[in-house]
Coordinates of C-alpha atoms in Angstrom, one line a residue:
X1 CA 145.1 163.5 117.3
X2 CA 144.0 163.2 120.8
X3 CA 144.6 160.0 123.4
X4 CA 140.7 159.5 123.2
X5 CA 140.2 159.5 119.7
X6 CA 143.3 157.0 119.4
X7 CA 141.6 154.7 121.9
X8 CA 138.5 154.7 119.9
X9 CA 140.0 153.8 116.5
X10 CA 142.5 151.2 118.6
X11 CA 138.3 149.9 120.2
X12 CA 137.5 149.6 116.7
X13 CA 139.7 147.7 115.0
X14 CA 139.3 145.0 117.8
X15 CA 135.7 145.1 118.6
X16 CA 133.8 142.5 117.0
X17 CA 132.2 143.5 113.6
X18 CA 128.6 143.5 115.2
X19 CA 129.6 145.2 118.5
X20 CA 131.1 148.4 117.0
X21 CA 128.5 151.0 118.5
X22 CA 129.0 149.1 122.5
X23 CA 132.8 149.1 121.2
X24 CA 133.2 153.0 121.1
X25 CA 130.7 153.3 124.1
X26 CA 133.7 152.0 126.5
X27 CA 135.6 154.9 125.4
X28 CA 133.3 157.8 125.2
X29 CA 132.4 157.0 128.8
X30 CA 135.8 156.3 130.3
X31 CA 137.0 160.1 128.5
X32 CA 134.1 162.0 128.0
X33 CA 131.7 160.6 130.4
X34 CA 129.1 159.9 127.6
X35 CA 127.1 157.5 128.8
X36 CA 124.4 157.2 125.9
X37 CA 125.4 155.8 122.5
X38 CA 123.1 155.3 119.3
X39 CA 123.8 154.9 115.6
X40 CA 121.0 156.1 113.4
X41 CA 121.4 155.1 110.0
X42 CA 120.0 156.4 106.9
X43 CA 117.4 154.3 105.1
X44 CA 117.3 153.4 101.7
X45 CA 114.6 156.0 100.5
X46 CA 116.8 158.3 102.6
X47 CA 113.0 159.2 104.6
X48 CA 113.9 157.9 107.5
X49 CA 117.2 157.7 110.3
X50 CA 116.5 154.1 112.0
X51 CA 118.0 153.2 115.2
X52 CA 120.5 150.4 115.1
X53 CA 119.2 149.2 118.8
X54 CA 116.4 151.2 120.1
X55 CA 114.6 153.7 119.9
X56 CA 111.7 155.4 117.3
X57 CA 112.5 156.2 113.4
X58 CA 113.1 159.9 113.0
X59 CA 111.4 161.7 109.8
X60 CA 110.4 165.3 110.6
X61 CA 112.9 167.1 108.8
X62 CA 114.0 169.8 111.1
X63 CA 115.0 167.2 113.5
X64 CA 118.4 168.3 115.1
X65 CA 119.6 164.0 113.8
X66 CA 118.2 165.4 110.0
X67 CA 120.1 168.7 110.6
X68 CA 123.4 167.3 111.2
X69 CA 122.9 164.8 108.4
X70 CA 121.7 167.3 105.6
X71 CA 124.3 169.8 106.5
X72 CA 127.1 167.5 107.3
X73 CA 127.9 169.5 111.0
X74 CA 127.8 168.5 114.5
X75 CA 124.7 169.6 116.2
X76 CA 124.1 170.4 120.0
X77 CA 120.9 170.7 122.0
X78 CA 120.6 170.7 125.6
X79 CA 123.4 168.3 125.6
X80 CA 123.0 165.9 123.4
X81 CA 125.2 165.8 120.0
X82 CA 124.4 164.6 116.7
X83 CA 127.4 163.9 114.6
X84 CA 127.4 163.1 111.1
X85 CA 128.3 159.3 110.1
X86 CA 130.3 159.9 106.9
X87 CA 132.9 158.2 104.9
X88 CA 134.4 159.6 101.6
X89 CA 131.3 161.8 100.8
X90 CA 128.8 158.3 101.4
X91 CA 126.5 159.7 104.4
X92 CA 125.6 156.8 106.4
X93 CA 123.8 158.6 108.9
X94 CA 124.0 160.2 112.7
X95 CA 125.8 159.6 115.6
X96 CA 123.4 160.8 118.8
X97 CA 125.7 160.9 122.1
X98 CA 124.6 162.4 125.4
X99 CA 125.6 164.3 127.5
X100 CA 128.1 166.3 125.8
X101 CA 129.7 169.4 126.7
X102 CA 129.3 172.5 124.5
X103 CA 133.6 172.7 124.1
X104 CA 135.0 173.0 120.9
X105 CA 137.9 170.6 121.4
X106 CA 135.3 167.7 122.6
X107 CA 133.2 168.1 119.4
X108 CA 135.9 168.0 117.3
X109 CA 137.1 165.0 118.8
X110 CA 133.5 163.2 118.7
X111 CA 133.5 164.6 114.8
X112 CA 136.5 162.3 114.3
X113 CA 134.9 159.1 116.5
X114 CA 131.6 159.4 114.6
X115 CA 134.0 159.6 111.0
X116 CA 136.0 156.4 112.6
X117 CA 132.6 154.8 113.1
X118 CA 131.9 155.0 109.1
X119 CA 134.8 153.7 107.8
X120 CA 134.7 150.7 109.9
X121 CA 131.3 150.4 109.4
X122 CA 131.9 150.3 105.6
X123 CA 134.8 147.8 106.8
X124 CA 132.9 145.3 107.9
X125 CA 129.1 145.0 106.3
X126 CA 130.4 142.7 104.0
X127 CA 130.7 139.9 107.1
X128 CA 127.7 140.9 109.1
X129 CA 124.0 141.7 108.1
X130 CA 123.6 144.2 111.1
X131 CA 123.8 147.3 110.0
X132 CA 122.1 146.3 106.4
X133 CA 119.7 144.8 108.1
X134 CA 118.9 147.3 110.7
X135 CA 118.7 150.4 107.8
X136 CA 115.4 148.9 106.1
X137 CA 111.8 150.3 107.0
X138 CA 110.5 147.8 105.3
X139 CA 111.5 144.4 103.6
X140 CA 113.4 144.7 100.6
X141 CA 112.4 142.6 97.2
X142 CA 114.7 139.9 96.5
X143 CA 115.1 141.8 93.7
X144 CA 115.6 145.3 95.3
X145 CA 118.3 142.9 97.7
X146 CA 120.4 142.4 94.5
X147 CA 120.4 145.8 92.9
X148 CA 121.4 147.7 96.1
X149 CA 124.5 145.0 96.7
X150 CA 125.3 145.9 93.0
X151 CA 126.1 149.5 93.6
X152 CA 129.3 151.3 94.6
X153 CA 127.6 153.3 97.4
X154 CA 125.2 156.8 96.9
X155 CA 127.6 159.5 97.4
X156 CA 131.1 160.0 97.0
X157 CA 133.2 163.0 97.0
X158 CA 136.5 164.0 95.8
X159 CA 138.4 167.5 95.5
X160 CA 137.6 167.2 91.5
X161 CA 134.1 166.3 91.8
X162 CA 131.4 164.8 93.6
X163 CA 128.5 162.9 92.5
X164 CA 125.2 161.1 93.9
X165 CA 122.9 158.4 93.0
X166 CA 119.2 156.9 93.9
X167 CA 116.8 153.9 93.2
X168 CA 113.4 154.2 93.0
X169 CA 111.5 152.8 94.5
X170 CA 114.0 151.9 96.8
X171 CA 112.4 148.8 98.2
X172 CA 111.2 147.1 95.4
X173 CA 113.5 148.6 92.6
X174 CA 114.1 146.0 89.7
X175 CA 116.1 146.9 87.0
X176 CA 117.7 150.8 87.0
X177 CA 121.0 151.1 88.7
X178 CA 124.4 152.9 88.3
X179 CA 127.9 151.9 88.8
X180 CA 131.2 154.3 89.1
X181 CA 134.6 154.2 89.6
X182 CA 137.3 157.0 89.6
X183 CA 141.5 156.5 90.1
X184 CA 142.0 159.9 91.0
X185 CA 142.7 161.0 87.4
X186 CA 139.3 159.8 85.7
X187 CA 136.0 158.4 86.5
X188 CA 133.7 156.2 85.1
X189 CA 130.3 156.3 85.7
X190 CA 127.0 154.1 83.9
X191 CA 123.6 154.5 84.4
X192 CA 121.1 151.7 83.6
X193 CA 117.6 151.9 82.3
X194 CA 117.1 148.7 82.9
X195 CA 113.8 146.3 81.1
X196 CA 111.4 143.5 82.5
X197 CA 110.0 142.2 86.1
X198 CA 111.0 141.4 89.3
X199 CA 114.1 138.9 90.0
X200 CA 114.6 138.5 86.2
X201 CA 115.5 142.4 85.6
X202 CA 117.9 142.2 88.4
X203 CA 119.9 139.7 86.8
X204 CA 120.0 141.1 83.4
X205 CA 121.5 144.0 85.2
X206 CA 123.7 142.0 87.1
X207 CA 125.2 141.0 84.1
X208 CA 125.2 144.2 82.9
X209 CA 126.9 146.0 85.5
X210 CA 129.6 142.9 86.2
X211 CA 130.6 142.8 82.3
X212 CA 131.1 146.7 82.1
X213 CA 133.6 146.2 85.2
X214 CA 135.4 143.4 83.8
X215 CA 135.8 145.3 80.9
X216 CA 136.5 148.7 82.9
X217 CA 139.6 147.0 84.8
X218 CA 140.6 145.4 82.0
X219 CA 141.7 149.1 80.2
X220 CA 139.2 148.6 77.6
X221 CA 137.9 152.0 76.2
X222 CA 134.1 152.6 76.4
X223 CA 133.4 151.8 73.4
X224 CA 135.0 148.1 74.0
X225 CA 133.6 148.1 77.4
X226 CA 129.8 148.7 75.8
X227 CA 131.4 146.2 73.0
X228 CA 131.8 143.3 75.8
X229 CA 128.7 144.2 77.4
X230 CA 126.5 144.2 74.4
X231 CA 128.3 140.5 74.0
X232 CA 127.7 139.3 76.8
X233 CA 123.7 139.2 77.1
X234 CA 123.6 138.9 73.6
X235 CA 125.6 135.4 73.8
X236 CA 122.6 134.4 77.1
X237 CA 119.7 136.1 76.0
X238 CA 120.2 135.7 71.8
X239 CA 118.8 139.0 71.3
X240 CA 115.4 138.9 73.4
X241 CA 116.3 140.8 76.7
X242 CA 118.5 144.0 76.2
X243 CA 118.9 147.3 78.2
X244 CA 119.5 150.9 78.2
X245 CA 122.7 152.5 79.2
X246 CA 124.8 155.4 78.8
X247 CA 128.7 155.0 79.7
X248 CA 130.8 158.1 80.6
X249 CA 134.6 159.0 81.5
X250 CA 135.4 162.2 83.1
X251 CA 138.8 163.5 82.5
X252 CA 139.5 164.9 85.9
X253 CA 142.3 167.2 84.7
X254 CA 140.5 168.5 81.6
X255 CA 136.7 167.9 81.9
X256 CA 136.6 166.4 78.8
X257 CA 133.5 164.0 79.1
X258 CA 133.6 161.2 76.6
X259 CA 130.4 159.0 76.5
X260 CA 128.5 156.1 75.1
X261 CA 125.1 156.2 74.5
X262 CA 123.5 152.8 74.0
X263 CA 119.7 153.9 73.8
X264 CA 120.8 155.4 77.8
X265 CA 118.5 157.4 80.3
X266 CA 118.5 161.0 79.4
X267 CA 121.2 163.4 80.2
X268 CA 121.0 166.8 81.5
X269 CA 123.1 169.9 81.8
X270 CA 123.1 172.6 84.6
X271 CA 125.4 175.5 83.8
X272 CA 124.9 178.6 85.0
X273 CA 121.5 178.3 85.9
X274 CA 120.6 176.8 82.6
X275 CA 119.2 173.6 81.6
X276 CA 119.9 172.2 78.3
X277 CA 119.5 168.3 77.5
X278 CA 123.0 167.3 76.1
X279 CA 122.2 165.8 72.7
X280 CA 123.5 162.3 72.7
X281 CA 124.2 159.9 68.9
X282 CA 121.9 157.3 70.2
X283 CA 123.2 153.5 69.8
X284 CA 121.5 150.1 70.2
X285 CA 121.0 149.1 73.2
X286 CA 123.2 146.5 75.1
X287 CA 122.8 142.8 73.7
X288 CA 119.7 143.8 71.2
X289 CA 122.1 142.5 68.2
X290 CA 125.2 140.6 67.8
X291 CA 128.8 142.2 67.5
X292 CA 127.5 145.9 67.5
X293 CA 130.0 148.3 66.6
X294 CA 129.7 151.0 69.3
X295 CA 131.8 154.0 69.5
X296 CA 132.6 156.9 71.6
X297 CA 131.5 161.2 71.7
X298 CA 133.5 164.2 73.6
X299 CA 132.0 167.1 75.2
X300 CA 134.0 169.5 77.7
X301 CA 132.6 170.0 80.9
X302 CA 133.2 173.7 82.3
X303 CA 134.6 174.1 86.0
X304 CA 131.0 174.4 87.9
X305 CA 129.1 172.0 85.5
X306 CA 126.3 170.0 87.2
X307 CA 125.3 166.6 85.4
X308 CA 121.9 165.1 85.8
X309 CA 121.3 161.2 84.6
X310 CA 117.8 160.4 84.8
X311 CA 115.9 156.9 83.7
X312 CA 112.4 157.3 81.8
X313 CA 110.7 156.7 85.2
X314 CA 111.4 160.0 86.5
X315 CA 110.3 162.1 83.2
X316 CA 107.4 159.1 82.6
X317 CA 106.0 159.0 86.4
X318 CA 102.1 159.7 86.0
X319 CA 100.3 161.4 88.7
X320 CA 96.3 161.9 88.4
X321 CA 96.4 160.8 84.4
X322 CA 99.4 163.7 84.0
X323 CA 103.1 162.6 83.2
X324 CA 105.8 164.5 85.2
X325 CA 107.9 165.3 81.7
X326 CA 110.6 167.4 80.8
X327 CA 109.5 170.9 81.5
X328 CA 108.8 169.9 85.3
X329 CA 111.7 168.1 85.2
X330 CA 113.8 170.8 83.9
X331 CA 111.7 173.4 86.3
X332 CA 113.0 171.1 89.2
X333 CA 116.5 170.3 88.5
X334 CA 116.9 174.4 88.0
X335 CA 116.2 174.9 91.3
X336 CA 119.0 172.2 92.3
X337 CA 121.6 174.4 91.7
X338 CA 123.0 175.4 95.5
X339 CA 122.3 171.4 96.8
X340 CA 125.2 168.9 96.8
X341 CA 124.4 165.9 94.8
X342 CA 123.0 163.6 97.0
X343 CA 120.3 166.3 98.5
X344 CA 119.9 167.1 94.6
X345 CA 118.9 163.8 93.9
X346 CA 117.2 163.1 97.0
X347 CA 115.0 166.4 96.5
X348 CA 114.2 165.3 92.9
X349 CA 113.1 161.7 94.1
X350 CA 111.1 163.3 97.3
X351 CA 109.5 165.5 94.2
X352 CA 108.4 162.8 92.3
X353 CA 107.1 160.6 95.2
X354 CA 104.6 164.4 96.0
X355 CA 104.0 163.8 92.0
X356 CA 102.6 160.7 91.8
X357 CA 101.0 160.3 96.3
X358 CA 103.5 157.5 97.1
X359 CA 106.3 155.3 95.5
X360 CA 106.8 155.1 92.2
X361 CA 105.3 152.6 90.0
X362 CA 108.3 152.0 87.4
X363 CA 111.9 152.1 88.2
X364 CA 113.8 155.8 88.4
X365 CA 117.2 156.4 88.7
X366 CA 118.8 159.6 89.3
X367 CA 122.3 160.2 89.4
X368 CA 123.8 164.1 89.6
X369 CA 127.5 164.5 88.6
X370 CA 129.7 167.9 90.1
X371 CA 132.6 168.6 88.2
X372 CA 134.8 171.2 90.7
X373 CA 137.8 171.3 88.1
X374 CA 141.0 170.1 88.3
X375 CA 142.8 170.5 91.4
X376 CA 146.5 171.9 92.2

């Protein structure tokens, strides 16, 4: 690793949380002579990179920030750089730095800054609202606040598999959401087709989400984490608020999928250019009835397999009196088949929003699942 890259991490790790852009800025002009620094970061629709200081939003798609975000590679034009703002497969968004010099060994280095940048980033948004507050468009619902601090992030990637997820509409999403969680040998993923309005669905989810963890890192099976779930917002709500989810655990080393289905969003299959809805023994939903006896299914995932998780609001979004449905559905996710997840799931949402002239009315979630194989 070279001396400036070293001096970067080292600025860092002892900048001050909201000076972390400035903080790399003292290096990459001391070594490089790069005298302008700006993070753009990804919005929550994923429409828009926003400046964390100044400067204009960018949305035209073949924007040079836009390339280097979709295809995850520095890019250079009349010297300035654009350098991906990643962290474990969760895009954050661009790093623009000018000038730079078109050498191979500089762009590598600023590659590894700009990958620096996100982890610490990640680091530290739990003790500062900059950066969270600086990658909004708009105001966020209260309840749209509480389902995005619910999630684990939108992308992640592993050598096994890597998998993406959205909420629609992004800035006033109420109940839908997803959770996962993977320890190198499985992962766990639940999508939630959440029920009611504003503040109220949130919470329900909340509950939700927080039970199925307990449960999770507890060692409970998914048919005891569903179990405790179900329990839990039976015991608050005695039967008169309940959701929709579907739990699943991906044996990384065998692609064995096992799954729950408790009334859950529908699940899809890509394999080999083929789309076939995997057919699912449909369960109450969580806390509709007291001390429901859930258990679990197996299906085998093949090396290559693409997974789609979708909530009724993508296949029940209604555009001039017409619903999207299944066939334009299945149409769609067809063509997904050469994206990575997250511009899978970002395509499908960007195809709906076309569908209906603007956000979505109920909530959507999407979440698209690669399984590579296991690894050596």
């Amino acid at each position: 690793m070279s001396e400036p890259v070293n001096r970067a991490r080292r600025a860092l790790n002892e900048t001050p949380a909201d000076r972390l852009v400035g903080g790399i800025g003292d290096v990459l002009v001391q070594s490089y002579g790069i005298t302008e620094v700006e993070l753009y970061q990804v919005d929550y629709r994923i429409a828009e990179l926003l400046p964390l200081t100044d400067g204009d939003p960018i949305t035209s798609p073949g924007h040079p920030a836009w390339r280097a975000f979709d295809h995850q590679s520095p890019i250079l034009t009349d010297g300035t750089a654009w350098f991906p703002v990643t962290m474990r497969g969760e895009r954050r968004g661009v790093l623009r730095l000018s000038p730079v010099a078109d050498d191979r060994d500089v762009v590598a280095a600023l590659a590894e800054i700009a990958t620096a940048l996100a982890h610490e980033v990640a680091a530290v948004s739990a003790g500062t609202d900059v950066y969270r507050a600086a990658r909004r468009s708009q105001r966020l619902t209260l309840a749209a606040e509480m389902q995005w601090d619910l999630l684990p992030g939108r992308s992640r990637i592993r050598p096994s598999f890597s998998l993406a997820g959205q909420l629609e509409p992004a800035y006033a999403v109420r109940g839908d959401s997803f959770d996962w969680s993977d320890d190198g040998e499985r992962l766990w993923l639940s999508t939630i087709n959440g029920t009611g309005e504003g503040v109220a669905a949130s919470l329900l989810t909340s509950l939700a989400t927080h039970a199925l963890r307990n449960a999770r890192r507890a060692g409970l099976g998914l048919a005891d984490q569903a179990a405790l779930a179900d329990q839990a917002i039976y015991d608050l709500y005695r039967g008169e608020q309940h959701l929709s989810a579907l739990l699943m655990e991906l044996d990384l080393r065998s692609g064995m999928m096992t799954v729950v289905d408790a009334g859950s969003p529908r699940l899809v299959l890509l394999r080999d250019g083929d789309v076939t809805e995997q057919p699912l023994e449909a369960q109450f939903p969580l806390g509709m009835f007291e001390a429901t006896d859930y258990h679990e299914q197996k299906f085998p995932l093949e090396r290559g397999d693409r997974v789609f998780v979708v909530s009724d609001g993508v296949v029940e979004a209604t555009g001039q009196h017409v619903r999207y449905g299944e066939t334009a559905l299945d149409r769609f996710l067809r063509r997904t088949g050469p994206m990575a997840p997250l511009d899978a799931v970002r395509s499908l949402i960007g195809d709906l929003r076309a569908f209906v002239a603007g956000d979505l009315v109920d909530d959507a979630v999407v979440v698209c699942l690669d399984w590579t194989g296991p690894q050596p």
